Coordinates of C-alpha atoms in Angstrom, one line a residue:
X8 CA 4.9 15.4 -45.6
X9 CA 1.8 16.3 -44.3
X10 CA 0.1 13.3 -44.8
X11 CA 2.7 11.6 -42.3
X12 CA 2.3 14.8 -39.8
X13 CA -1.3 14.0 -39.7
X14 CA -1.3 10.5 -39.6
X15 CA 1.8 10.7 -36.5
X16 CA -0.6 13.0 -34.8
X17 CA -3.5 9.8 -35.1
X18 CA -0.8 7.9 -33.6
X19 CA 0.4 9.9 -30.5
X20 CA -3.5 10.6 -29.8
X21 CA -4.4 6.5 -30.2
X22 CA -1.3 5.7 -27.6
X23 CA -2.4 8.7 -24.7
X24 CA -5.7 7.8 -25.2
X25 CA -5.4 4.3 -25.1
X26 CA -7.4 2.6 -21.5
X27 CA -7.2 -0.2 -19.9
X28 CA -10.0 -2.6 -20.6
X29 CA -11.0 -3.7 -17.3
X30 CA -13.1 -6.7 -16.5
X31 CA -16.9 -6.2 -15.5
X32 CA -17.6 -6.0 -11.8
X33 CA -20.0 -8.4 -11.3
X34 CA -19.9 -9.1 -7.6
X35 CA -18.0 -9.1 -4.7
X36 CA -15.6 -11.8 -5.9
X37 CA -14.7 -11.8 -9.8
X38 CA -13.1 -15.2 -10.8
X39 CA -12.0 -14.1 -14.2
X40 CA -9.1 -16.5 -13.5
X41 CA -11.1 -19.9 -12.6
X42 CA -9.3 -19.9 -9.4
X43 CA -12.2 -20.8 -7.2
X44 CA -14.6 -23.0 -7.4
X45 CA -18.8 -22.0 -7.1
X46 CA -18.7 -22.9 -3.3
X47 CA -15.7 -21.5 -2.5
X48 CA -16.8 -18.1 -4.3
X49 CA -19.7 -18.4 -2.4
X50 CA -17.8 -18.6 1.0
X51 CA -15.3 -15.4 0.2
X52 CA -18.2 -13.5 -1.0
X53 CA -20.3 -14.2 2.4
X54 CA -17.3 -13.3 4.5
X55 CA -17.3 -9.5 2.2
X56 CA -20.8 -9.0 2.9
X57 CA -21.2 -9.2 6.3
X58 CA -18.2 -7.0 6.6
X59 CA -20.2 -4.5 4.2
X60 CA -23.1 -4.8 6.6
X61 CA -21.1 -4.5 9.7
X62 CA -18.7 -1.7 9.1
X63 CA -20.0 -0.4 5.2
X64 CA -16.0 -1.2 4.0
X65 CA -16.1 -3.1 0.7
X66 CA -13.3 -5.5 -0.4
X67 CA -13.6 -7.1 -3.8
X68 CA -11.4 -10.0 -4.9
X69 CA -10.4 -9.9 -8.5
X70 CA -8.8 -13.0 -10.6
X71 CA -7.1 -11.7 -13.7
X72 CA -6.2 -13.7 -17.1
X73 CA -4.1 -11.1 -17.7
X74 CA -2.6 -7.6 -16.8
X75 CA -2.6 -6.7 -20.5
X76 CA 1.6 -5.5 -19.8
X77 CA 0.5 -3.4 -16.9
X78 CA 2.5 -3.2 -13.4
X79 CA -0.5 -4.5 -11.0
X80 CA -0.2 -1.7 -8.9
X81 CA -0.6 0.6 -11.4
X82 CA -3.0 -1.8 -12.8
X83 CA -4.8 -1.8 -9.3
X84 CA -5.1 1.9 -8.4
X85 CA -6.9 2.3 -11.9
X86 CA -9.2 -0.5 -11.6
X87 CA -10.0 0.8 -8.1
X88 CA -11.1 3.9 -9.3
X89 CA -12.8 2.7 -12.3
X90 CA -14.7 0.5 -10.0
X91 CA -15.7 3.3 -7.5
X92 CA -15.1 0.1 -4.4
X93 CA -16.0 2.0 -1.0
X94 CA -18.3 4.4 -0.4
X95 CA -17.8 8.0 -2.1
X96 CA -17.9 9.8 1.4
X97 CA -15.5 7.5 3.1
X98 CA -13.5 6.0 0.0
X99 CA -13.2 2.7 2.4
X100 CA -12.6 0.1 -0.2
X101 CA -9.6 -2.3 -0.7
X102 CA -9.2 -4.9 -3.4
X103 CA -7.4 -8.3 -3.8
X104 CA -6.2 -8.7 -7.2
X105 CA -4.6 -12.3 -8.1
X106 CA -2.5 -12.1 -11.7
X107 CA -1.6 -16.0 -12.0
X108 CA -0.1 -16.2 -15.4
X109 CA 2.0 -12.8 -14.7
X110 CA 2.9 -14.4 -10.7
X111 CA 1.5 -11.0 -9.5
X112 CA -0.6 -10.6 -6.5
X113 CA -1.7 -7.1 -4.4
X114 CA -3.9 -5.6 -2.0
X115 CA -4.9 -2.0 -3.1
X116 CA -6.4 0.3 -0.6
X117 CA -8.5 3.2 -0.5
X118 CA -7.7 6.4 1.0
X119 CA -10.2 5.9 3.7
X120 CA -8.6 2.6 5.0
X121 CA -4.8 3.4 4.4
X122 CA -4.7 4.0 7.9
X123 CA -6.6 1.0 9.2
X124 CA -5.4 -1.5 6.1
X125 CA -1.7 0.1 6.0
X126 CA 1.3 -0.8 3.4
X127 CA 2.7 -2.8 6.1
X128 CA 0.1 -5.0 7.1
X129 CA -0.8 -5.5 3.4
X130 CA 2.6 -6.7 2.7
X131 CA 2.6 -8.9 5.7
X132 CA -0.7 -10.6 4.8
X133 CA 1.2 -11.1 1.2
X134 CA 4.2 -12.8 2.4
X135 CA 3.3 -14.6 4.9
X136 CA -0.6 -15.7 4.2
X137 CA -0.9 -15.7 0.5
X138 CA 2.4 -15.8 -1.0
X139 CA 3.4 -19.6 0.9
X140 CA -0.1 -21.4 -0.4
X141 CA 0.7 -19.6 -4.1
X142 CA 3.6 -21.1 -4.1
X143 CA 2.2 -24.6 -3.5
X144 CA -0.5 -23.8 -6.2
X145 CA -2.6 -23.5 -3.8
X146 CA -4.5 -20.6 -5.3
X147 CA -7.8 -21.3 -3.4
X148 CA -6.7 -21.6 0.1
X149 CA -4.5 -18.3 -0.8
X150 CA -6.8 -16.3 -1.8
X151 CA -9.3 -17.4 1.5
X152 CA -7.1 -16.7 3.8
X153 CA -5.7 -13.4 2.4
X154 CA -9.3 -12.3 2.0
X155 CA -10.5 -13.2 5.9
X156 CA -7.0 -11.6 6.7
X157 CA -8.0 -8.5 5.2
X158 CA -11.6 -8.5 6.9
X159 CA -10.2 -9.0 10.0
X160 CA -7.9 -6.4 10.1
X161 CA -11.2 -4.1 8.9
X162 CA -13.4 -5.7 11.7
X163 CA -10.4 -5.2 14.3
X164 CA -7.6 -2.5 13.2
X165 CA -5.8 -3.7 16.0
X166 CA -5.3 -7.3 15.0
X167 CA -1.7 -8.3 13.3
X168 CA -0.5 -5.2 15.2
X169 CA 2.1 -7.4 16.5
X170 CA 3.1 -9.7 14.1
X171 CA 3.7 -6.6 11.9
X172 CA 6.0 -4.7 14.4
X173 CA 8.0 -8.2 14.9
X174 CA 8.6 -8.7 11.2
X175 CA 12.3 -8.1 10.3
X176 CA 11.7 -6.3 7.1
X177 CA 9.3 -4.0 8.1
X178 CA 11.7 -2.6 10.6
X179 CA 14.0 -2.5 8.1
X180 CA 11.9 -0.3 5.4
X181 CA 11.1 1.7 8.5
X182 CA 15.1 2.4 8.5
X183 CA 15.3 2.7 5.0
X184 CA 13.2 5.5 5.3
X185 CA 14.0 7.8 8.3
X186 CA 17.5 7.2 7.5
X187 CA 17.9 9.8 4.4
X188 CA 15.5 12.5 6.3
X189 CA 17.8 11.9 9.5
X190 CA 21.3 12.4 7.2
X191 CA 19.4 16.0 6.1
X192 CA 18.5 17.2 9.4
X193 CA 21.5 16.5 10.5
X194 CA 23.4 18.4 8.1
X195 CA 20.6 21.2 9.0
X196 CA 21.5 21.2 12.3
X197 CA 25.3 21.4 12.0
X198 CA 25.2 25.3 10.4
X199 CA 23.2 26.2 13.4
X200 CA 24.8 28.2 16.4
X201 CA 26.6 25.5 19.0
X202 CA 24.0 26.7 21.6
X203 CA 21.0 26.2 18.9
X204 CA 21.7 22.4 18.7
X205 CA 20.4 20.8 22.1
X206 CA 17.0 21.9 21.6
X207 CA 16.7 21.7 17.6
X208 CA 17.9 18.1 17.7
X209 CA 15.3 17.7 20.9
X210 CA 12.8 18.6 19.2
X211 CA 13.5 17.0 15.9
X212 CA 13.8 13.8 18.2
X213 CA 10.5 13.7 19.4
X214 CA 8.9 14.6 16.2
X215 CA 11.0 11.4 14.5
X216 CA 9.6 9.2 17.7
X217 CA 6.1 10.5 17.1
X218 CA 6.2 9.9 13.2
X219 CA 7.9 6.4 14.0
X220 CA 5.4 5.3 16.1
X221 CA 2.5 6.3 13.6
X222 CA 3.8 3.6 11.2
X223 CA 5.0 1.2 13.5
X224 CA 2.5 1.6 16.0
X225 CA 5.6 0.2 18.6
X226 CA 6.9 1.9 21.9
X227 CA 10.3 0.6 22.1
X228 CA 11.0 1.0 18.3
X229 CA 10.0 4.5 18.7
X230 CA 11.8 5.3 21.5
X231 CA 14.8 3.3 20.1
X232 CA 14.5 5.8 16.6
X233 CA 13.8 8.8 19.0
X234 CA 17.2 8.6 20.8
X235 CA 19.4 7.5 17.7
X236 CA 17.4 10.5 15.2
X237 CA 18.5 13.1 18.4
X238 CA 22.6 11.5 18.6
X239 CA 22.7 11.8 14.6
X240 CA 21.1 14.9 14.6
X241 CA 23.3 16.6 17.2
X242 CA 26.7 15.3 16.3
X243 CA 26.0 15.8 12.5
X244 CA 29.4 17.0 12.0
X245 CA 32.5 16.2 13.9
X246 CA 35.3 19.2 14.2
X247 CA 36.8 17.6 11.6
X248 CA 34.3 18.7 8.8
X249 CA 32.3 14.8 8.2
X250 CA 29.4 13.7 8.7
X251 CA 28.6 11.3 10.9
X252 CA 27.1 9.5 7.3
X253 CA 30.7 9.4 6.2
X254 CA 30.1 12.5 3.9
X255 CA 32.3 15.5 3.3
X256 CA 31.3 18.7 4.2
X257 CA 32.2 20.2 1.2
X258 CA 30.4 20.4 -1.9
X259 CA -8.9 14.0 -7.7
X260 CA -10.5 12.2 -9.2
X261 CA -13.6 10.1 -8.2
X262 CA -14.6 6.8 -8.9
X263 CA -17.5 5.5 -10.3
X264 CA -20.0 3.0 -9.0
X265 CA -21.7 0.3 -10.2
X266 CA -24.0 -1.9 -9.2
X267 CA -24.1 -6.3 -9.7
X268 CA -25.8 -9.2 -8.5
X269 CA -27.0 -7.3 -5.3
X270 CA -23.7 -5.9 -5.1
X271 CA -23.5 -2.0 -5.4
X272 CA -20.1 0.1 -5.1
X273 CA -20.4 3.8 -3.9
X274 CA -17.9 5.4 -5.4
X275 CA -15.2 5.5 -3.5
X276 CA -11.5 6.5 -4.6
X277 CA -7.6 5.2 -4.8
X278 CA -4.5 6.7 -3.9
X279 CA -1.9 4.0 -4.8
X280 CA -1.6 2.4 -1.0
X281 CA -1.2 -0.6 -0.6
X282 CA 1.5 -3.9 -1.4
X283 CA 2.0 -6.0 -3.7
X284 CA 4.5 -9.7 -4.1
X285 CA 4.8 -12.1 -6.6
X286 CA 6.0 -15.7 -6.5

């Protein structure tokens, strides 16, 4: 019995302390995948150094044979790490990871550039730049224009800005998200006095506009959100006892760096932002 105690305890330790093997970083593009050919690896990885030079960011696009059974972003964020991309002060790196034999492709993003590079411009670059040449098998021209899409974005924060706002689903997600907070406050505000409510829901209006427009980076959609977050706030609750939702009332780590081919990373670190699509 002890024997098998022992020998379960082996096991348990081999599984926790199992890692991912990731690939060697040996430059600012790694083709593990053969998607690219010598020039055109040469052309991405020209495009990443003179946005090094001109704004110290580091993007690194990564082919993959395999993701070894891991979910890419998961897959990503670690590999981000592991890789220290970005400098350690600033943690402004931001990979492109292509997984052609899972149909798995993301942009992960340091912490420094989440607000520059944010999930929804990420996920627009995925579905509407790489995502239609992947699904030609067009894996070169994919990968091209995702990687100049990125740098630009870096070079210019403000491009995309309105492409982004105009996209259907991102103003959806947007919903999908202020929606449950607005349900709460508004079952907040309906305990409070009757003469409490005009300047609680005012003020939880503005706050919803400002937080709105941080994501969105849109004036009308804030505004638009503003005024529906105060209405649902102050008529939470009809006399009847519902909710205007239809419910009753009742009831650190740091990355390391390494350095290939001319190519150094500073160690810079990963939070998990970022997108990711498949095809």
């Amino acid at each position: 019995m002890k024997k098998f105690f022992i020998s379960g305890l082996f096991l348990v330790a081999a599984v926790l302390f199992a890692a991912i093997t990731f690939p060697e970083l040996t430059g600012r593009v790694v083709d593990n995948a053969d998607l690219l050919s010598p020039e055109q690896e040469q052309k991405v990885s020209l495009q990443l150094e003179a946005l090094e030079s001109n704004t110290t960011d580091q993007l690194v696009v990564v082919t993959l044979k395999s993701l070894d059974g891991y979910d890419i972003a998961d897959y990503g964020y670690q590999l981000g790490r592991h890789w220290g991309i970005g400098q350690e002060n600033k943690d402004n790196g931001a990979l492109l990871i292509v997984a052609p034999n899972e149909r798995k492709v993301r942009i992960e993003v340091g912490y420094g550039l989440e607000g520059v590079l944010t999930d929804a411009k990420s996920s627009w670059i995925i579905q509407n730049i790489i995502l239609p040449a992947f699904k030609s098998g067009e894996y070169d021209a994919g990968i091209q224009a995702g990687a100049e899409a990125i740098v630009g974005i870096l070079m210019d924060p403000s491009e995309m800005d309105e492409a982004v706002q105009a996209d259907p689903e991102n103003i959806e997600s947007l919903f999908g998200i202020l929606f449950p907070i607005v349900a709460f406050f508004s079952i907040f505000i309906s305990i409070l006095p009757t003469y409490k409510k005009p300047f609680v829901s005012t003020a939880i209006s503005i706050f919803f506009g400002f937080v709105t427009y941080s994501i969105s980076h849109s004036v009308p959609i804030s505004l638009f959100i503003s005024v529906v977050v105060g209405i649902v706030a102050y008529f939470g609750k009809t006399d009847t006892g519902r909710s205007v939702t239809g419910s009753s009332s009742t009831g650190g780590y740091s990355g390391s760096s390494f350095s290939s081919g001319g190519f150094s990373s500073g160690g810079g670190s990963f939070g998990g932002g970022g997108a990711s699509g498949s095809w």
